Coordinates of C-alpha atoms in Angstrom, one line a residue:
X154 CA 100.2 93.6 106.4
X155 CA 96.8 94.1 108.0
X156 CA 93.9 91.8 107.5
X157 CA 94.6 88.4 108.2
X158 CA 92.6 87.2 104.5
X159 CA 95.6 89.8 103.0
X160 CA 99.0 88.7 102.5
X161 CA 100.5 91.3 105.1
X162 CA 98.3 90.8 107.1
X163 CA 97.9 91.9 111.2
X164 CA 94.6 92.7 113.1
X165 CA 93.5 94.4 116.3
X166 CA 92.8 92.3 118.9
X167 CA 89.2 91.2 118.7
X168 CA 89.2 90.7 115.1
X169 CA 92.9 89.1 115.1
X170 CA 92.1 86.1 116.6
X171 CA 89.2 85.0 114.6
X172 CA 89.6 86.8 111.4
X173 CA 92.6 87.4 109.2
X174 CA 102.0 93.4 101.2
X175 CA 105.4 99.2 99.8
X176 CA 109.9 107.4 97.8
X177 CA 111.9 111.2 97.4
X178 CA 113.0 113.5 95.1
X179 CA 111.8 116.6 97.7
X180 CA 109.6 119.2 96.0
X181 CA 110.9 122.3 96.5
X182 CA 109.3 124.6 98.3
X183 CA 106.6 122.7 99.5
X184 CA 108.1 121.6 102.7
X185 CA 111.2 121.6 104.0
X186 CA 112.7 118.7 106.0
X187 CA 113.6 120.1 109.6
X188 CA 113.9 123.8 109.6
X189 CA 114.8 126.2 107.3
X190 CA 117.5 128.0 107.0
X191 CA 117.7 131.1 108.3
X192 CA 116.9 134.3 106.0
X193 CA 118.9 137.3 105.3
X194 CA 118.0 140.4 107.8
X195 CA 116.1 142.5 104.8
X196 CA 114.1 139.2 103.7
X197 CA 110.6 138.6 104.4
X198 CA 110.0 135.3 105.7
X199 CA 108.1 132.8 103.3
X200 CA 104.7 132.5 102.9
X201 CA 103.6 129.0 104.1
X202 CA 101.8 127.0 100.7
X203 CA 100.4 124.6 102.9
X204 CA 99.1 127.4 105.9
X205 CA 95.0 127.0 104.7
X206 CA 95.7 123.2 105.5
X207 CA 97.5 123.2 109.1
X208 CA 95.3 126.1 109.8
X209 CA 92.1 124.4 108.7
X210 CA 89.2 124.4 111.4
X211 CA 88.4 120.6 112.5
X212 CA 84.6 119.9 112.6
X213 CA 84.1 117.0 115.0
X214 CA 81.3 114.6 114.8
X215 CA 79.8 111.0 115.7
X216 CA 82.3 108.6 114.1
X217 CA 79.2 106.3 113.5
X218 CA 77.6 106.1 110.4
X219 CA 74.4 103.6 110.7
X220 CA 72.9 101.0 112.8
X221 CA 75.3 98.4 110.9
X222 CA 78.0 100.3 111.5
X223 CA 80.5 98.1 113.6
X224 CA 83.3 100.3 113.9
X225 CA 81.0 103.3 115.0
X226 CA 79.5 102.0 117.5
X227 CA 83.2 100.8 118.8
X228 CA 84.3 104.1 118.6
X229 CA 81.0 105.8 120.2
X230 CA 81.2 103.5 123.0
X231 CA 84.6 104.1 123.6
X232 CA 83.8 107.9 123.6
X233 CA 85.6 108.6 120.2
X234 CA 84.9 111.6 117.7
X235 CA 85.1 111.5 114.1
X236 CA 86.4 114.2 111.3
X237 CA 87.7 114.9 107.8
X238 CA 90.7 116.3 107.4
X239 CA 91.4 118.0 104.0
X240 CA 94.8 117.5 102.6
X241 CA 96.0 118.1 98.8
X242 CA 96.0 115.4 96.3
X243 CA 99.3 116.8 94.8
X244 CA 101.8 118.5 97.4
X245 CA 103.5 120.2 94.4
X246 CA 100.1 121.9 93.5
X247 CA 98.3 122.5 96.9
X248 CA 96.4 125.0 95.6
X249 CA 94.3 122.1 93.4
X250 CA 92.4 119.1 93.6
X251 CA 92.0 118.4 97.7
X252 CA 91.1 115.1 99.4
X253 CA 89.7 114.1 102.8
X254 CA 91.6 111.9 105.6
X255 CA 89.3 110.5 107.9
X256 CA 90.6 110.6 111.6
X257 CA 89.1 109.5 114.9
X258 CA 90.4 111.2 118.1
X259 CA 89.5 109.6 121.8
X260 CA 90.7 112.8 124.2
X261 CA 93.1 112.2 127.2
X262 CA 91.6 112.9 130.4
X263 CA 94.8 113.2 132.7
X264 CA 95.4 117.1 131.2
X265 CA 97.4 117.8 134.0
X266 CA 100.0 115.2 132.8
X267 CA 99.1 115.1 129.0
X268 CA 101.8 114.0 126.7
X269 CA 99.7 115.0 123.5
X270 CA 98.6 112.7 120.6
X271 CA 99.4 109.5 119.7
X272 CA 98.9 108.9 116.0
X273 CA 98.4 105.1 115.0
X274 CA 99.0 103.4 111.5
X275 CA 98.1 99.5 112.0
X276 CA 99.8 98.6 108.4
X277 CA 98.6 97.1 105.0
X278 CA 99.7 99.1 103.8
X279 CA 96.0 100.2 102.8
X280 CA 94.6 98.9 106.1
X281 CA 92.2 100.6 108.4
X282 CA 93.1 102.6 111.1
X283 CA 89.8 104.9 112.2
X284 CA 88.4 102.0 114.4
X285 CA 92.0 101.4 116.3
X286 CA 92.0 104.3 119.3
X287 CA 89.6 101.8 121.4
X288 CA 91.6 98.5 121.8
X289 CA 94.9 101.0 121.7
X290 CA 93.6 102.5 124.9
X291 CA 93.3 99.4 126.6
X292 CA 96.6 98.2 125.8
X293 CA 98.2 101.6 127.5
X294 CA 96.2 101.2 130.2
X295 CA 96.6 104.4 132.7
X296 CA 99.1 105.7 130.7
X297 CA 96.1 106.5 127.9
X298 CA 94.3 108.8 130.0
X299 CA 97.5 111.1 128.7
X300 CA 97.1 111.3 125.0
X301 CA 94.9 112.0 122.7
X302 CA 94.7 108.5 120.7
X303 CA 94.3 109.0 117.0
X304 CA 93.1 106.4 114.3
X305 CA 93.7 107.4 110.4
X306 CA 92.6 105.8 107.3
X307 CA 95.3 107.4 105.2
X308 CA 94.3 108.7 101.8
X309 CA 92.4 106.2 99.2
X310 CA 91.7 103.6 102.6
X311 CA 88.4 103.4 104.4
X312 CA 86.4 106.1 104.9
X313 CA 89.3 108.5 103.5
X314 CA 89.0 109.8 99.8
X315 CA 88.9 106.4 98.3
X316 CA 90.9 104.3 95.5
X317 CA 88.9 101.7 93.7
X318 CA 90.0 99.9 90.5
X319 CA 87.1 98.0 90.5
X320 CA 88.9 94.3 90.2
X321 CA 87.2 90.9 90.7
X322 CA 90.0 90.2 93.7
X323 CA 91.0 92.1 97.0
X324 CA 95.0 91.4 96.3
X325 CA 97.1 91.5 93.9
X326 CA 98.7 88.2 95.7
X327 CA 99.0 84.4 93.7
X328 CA 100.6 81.8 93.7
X329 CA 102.6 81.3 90.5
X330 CA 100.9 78.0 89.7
X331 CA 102.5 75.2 88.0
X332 CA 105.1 75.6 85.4
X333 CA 105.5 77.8 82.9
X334 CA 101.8 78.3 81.6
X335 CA 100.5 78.6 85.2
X336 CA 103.4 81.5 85.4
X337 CA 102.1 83.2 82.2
X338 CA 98.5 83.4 83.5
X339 CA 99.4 85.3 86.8
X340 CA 101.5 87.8 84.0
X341 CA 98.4 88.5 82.2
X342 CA 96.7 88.5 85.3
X343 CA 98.8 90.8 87.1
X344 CA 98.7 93.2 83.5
X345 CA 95.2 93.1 84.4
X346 CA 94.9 94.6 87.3
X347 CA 97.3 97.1 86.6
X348 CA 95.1 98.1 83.5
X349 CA 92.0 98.0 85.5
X350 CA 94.2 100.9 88.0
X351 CA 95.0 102.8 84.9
X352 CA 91.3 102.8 83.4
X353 CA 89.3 103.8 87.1
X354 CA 91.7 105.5 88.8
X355 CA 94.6 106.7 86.8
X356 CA 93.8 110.4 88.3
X357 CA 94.9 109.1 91.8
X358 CA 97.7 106.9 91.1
X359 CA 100.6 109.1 90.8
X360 CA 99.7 110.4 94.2
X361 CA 99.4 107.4 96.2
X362 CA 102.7 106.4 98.4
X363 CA 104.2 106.8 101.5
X364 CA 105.8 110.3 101.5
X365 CA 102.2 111.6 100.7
X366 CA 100.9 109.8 103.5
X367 CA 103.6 110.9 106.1
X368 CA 103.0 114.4 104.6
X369 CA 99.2 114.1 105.5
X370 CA 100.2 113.1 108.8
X371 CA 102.0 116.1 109.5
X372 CA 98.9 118.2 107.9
X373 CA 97.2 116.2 110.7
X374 CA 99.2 117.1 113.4
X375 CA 99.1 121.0 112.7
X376 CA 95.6 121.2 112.5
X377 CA 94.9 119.0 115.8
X378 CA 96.9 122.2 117.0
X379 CA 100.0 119.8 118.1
X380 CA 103.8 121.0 117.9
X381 CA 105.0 117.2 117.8
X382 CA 103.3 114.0 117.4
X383 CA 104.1 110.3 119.0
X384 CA 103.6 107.5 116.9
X385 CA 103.0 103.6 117.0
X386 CA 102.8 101.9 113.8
X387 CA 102.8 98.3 113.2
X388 CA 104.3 96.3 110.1
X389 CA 104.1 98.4 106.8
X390 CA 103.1 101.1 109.5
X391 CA 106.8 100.8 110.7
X392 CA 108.2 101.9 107.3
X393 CA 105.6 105.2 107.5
X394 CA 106.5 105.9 111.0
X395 CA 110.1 105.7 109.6
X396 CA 109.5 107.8 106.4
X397 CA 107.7 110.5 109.0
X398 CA 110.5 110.9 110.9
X399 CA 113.2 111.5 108.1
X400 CA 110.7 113.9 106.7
X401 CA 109.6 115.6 109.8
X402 CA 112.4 114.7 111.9
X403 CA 111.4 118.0 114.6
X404 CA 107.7 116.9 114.8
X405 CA 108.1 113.3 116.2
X406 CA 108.0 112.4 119.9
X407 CA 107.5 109.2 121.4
X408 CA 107.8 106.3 118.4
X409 CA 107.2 102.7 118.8
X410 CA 107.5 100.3 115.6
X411 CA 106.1 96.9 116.1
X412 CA 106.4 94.2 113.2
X413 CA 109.7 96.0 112.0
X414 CA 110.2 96.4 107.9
X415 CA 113.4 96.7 107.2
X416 CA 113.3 99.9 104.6
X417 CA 115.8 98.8 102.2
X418 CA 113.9 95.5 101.7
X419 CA 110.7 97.1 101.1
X420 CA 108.9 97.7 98.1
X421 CA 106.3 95.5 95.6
X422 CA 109.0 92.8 96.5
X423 CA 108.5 92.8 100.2
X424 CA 107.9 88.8 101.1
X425 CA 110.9 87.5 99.6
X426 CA 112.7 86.6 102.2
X427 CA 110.5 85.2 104.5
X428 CA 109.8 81.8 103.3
X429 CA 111.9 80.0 106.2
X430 CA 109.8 82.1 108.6
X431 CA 106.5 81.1 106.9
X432 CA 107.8 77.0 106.7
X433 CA 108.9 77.3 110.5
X434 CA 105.2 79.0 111.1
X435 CA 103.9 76.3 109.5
X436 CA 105.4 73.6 111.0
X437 CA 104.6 75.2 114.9
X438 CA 101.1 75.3 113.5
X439 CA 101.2 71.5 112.7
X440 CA 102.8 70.7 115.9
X441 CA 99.7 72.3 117.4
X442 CA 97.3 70.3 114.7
X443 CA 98.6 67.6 115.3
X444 CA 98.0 67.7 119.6
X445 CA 94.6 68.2 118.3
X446 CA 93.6 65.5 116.2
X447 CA 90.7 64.7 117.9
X448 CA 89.4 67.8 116.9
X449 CA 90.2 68.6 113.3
X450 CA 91.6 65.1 112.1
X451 CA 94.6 66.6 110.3
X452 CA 97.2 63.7 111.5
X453 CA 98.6 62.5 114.9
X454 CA 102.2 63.8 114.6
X455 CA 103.6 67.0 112.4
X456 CA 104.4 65.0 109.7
X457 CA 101.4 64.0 108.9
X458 CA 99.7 67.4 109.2
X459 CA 102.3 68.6 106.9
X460 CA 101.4 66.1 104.6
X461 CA 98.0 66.8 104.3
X462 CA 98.8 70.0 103.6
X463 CA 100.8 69.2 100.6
X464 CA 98.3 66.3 99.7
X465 CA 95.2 69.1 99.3
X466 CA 98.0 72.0 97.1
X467 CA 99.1 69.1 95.2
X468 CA 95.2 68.2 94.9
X469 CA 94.1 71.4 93.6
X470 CA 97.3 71.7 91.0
X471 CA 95.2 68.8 89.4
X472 CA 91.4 70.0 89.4
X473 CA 90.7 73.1 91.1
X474 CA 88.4 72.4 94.9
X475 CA 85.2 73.6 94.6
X476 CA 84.3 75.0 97.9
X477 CA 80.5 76.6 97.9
X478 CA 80.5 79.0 94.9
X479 CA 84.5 79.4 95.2
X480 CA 87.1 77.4 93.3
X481 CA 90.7 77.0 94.6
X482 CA 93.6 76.5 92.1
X483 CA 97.2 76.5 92.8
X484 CA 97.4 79.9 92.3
X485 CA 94.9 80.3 95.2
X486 CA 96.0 77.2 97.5
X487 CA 99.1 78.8 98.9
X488 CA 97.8 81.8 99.6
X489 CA 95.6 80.2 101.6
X490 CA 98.2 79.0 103.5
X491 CA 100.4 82.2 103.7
X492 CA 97.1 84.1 105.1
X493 CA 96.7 81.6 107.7
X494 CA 100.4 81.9 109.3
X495 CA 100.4 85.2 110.6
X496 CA 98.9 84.8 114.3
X497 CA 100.3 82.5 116.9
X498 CA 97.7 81.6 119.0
X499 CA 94.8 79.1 119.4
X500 CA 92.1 80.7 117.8
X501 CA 93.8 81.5 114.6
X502 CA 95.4 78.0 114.8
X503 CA 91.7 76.6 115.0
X504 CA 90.5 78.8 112.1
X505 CA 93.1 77.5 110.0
X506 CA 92.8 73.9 110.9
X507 CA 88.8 74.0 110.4
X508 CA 90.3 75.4 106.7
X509 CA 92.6 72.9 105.9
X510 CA 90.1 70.0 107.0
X511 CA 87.7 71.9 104.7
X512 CA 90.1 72.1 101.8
X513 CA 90.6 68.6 102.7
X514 CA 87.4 67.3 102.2
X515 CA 86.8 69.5 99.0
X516 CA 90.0 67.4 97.5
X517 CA 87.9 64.1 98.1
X518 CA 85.5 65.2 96.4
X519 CA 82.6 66.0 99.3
X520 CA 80.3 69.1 98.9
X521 CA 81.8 71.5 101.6
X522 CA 80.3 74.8 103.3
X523 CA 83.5 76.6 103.9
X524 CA 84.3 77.5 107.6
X525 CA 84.0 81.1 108.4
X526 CA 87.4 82.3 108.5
X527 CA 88.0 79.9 104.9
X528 CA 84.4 82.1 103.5
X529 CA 86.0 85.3 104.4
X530 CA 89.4 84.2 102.8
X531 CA 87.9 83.1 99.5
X532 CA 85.3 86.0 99.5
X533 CA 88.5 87.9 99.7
X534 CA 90.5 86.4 97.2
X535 CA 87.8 85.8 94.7
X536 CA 85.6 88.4 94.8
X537 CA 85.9 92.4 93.9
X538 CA 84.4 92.8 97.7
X539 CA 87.5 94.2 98.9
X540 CA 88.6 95.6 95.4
X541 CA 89.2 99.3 97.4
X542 CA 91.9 97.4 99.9
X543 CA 93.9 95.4 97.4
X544 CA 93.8 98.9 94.7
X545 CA 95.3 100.9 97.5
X546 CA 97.6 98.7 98.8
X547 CA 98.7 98.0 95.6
X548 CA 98.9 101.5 94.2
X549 CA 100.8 101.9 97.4
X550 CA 103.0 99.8 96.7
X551 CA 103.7 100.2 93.1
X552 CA 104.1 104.1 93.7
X553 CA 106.9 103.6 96.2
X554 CA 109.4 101.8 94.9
X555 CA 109.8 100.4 91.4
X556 CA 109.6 96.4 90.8
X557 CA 111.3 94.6 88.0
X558 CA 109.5 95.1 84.2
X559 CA 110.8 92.5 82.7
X560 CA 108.2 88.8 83.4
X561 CA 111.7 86.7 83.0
X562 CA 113.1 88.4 86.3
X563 CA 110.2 87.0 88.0
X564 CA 110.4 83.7 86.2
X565 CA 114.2 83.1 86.7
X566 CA 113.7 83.9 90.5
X567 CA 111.1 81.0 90.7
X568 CA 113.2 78.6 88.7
X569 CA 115.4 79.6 91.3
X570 CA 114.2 78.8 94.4
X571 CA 113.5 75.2 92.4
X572 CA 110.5 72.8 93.5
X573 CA 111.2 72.0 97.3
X574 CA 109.0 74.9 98.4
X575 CA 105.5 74.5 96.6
X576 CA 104.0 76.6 98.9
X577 CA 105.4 79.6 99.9
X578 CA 108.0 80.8 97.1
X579 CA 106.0 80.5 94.4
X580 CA 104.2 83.4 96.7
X581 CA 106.9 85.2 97.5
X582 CA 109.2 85.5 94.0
X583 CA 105.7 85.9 91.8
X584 CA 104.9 88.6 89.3
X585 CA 102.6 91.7 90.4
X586 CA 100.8 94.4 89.2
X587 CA 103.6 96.8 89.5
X588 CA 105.8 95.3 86.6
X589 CA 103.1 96.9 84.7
X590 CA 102.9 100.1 86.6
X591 CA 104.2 103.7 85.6
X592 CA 107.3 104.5 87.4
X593 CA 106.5 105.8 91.4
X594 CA 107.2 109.9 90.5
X595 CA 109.7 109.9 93.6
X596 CA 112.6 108.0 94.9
X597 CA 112.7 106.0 97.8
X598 CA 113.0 108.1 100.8
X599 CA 116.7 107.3 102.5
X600 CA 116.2 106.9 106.2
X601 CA 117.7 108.7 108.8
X602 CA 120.4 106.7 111.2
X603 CA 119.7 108.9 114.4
X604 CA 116.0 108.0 115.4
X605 CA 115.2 107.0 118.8
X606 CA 112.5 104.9 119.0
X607 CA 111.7 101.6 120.7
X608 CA 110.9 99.0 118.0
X609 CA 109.1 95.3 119.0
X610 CA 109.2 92.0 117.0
X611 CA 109.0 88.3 117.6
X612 CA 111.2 86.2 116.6
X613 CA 109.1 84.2 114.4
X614 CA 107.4 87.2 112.9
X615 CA 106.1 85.2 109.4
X616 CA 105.6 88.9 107.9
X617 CA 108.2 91.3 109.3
X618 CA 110.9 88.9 110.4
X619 CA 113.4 89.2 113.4
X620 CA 116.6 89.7 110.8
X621 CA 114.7 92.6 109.9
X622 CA 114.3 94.0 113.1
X623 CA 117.9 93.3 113.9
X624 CA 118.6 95.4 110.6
X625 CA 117.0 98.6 111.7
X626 CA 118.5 98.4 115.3
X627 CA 121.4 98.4 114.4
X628 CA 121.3 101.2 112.0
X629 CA 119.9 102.8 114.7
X630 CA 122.3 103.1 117.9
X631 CA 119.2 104.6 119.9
X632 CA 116.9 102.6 118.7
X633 CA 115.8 99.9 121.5
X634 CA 114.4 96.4 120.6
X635 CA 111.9 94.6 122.4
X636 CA 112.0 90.7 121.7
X637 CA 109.4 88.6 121.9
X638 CA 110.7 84.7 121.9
X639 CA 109.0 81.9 120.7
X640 CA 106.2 83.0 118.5
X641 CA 105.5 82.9 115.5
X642 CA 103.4 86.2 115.6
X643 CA 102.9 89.5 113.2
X644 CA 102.5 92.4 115.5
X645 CA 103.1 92.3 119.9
X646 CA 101.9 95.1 121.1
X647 CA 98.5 94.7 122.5
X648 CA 97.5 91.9 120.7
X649 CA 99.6 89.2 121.7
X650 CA 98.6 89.1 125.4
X651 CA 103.1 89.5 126.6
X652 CA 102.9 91.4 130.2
X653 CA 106.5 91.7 129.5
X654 CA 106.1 93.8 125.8
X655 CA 102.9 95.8 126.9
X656 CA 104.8 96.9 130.3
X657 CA 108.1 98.0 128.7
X658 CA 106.0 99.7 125.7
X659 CA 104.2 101.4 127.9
X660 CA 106.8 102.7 130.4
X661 CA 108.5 104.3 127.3
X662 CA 105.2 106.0 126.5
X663 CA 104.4 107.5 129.7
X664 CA 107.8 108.8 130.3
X665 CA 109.5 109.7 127.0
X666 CA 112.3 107.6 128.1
X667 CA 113.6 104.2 126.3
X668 CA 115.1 101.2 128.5
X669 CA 118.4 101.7 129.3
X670 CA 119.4 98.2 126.8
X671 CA 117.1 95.8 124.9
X672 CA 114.6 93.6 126.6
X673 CA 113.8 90.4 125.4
X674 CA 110.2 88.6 126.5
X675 CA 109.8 85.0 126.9
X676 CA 106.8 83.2 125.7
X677 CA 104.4 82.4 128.1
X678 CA 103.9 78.6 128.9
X679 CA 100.5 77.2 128.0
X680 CA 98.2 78.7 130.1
X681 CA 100.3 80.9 132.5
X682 CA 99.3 84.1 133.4
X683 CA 101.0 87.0 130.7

């Protein structure tokens, strides 16, 4: 859920636009969820076996790493330090093996008024947080200058102690392809990728998941020196804010979950279920083809948009579409699609027509140089350049919650959902890597019912969709929900451009203190100020 060329995907703001899916037996004695009990008069109180971590002494440094560096230089400009934080790679056995977390800190400057750090998980999961503080910070406006805004790559992402299982892809994402056979080939290529996991990082595996990550978070907070932390996480970064604050339920402040997963839909499963969001993304994103015609030469009307869509997947179920080096199948077609569904606004809209007339062309048989957002898509998909995101992600995923084994669960889902939807539930109900994964070594952490926290979501969210948003709220009678109707969009918060959201967000923020009912925010009209 965050690159827009990844199936769950979301992006901060300058990137969005141009650029484009998931558990707890507690171990004793490692920590303890709230506070202990007390002990007895005579006892002495327990030593803490995670002290030489929250005690550890933070060595702050320039965040950028070489004149090519992109991110550093984002995060110099912006006044940001860099460091490593050094967390175990087991929390049963934290006197072993230790990994680093790379964080990035931009200090508060209103001390007077501070409100202390805001930690920030931008999804995936496996996505990169480290370069986020900057555009964060322009989103809160004056309310920044009273936090300390903190970026995290979690552990195996980024610059963090890193995951790779060296595959030829950067998701574990297909299409299941055309009848039986096509189904078969995305089994043995999903037993593929888990093997390739097993072989190059079978060490790291069991401890990848999303209790380990919110307990890194909390190693974070105690050696930034901070009692409690506030928190704004978007899409899969909902479900860690929400694992966080069962686990830690006296360290959390200020939360804001934006692109809400619903926790008892997640896991290796997590995009069934949001076809009709996807086809009803789709279908806005025609409308808006189709008003540009003279542009892109899709069709006049959204019917015939559509149908060139299903003209160039029904192409490339034929003869795969050679586009430069790349070819596109129908494993690879709707995926395509899916990737480019998840921002609602005209740039994205343009970078996915400029793909379909591309894909288009390729179908007719014309040599094509693939538009930049299609390059970086197939690059992506095709090429082990992004092996480390899709490996962590995955092993994420797989270590959180456990999938089906059995390939004819996966089969009789797609038979299933039958042939009217060629494009997106043959994405959706496909096999994975984790029905060839060991078993996640913890349960799925149960979610506590009493969090207050302000959640945001649009009602077309193609990724995290409304119903799940509506789920949480209302297992959560403090929980607020901010709407955002009309668009079909995967994360509000500072990327969307709502007045409306970004106010109400960051009134709660700056004074601790949630609307006194839900707020719901209008779309702008075409070009009125938001």
């Amino acid at each position: 859920m965050t690159r827009p060329t990844a199936p769950a995907g979301r992006r901060r703001p300058r990137r969005l636009a141009s650029r484009a899916a998931a558990a707890a037996l507690s171990l004793a004695g490692v920590l303890a969820l709230g506070a202990a009990p007390a002990a007895p008069a005579a006892a002495r109180p327990a030593a803490d076996p995670l002290a030489r971590y929250h005690h550890q002494q933070l060595h702050w440094k320039s965040c950028l790493l070489g004149p090519d560096d992109t991110t550093g230089k984002e995060l110099e400009q912006a006044g940001a330090q860099c460091a490593d934080v050094t967390v175990p790679l087991d929390y049963a056995r934290p006197e072993g093996r230790t990994l680093t977390v790379a964080i990035s800190r931009i200090r508060g400057t209103d001390t007077a008024h501070r409100a202390g750090a805001l930690l920030l998980n931008s999804g995936g999961p496996g996505g990169q947080t480290l370069g986020d503080p900057p555009w964060v910070r322009k989103a809160m406006k004056d309310v920044a200058a009273r936090y300390d805004v903190v970026g995290v790559d979690p552990r195996f992402v980024g610059r963090s102690t890193p995951l790779d299982c060296h595959w030829p892809t950067g998701s574990m994402i297909r299409g299941a392809g055309t009848g039986r056979a096509g189904f078969d080939r995305m089994a043995a290529f999903s037993a593929d990728l888990a093997e390739r996991c097993r072989t190059h990082a079978g060490d790291l595996l069991p401890h990848a998941g999303t209790r380990n990550t919110a307990r890194d978070m909390d190693v974070i907070r105690a050696a930034l020196g901070e009692r409690r932390i506030s928190y704004l996480g978007y899409s899969y970064g909902s479900y860690l804010g929400q694992v966080y604050a069962t686990m830690f339920p006296r360290r959390v402040d200020r939360v804001v979950l934006d692109g809400v997963v619903d926790p008892a839909r997640y896991g290796p499963r997590l995009l069934r279920g949001t076809e009709q969001a996807n086809l009803h993304a789709l279908r806005n994103w025609a409308d808006w083809a189709a008003a540009h015609h003279a542009t892109y030469g899709l069709g006049r009307t959204r019917s015939a948009v559509l149908d060139t869509v299903h003209a160039v997947r029904s192409a490339a179920a034929r003869t795969p579409l050679r586009l430069g080096g790349h070819r596109v199948d129908d494993h690879v077609l709707p995926v395509l699609v899916f990737n480019g569904l998840s921002q609602d606004n005209p740039t994205a809209h343009g970078d996915f027509a400029e793909a379909v007339r591309d894909l288009r062309r390729a179908a007719e048989g014309r040599a094509v140089t693939p538009s930049p957002w299609l390059a970086s898509a197939l690059e992506f998909l095709l090429t082990g350049h992004e092996s480390a995101y899709g490996s962590a992600q995955t092993s994420i995923l797989c270590g959180d919650v456990p999938a089906p084994r059995d390939p004819e669960t996966y089969w009789r889902d797609l038979r299933r959902a039958g042939t009217e939807d060629l494009l997106f539930a043959p994405v959706t109900n496909d096999i994975n890597p984790c029905a060839f994964w060991d078993p996640p070594r913890e349960r799925p952490t149960t979610i506590r019912a009493d969090l207050p926290a302000l959640l945001v979501n649009a009602t077309g969210d193609p990724r995290t969709t409304y119903r799940s948003a509506e789920t949480v709220h209302r297992a959560w009678p403090g929980s607020r929900l901010v709407t955002l109707r009309g668009a079909d969009q995967h994360g509000v918060y500072g990327t969307f451009g709502s007045t409306c959201v970004d106010t109400t967000v960051n009134a709660y923020l700056a004074t601790g203190r949630l609307p006194s009912g839900d707020v719901t925010c209008p779309r702008p009209a075409p070009g009125a100020a938001r």
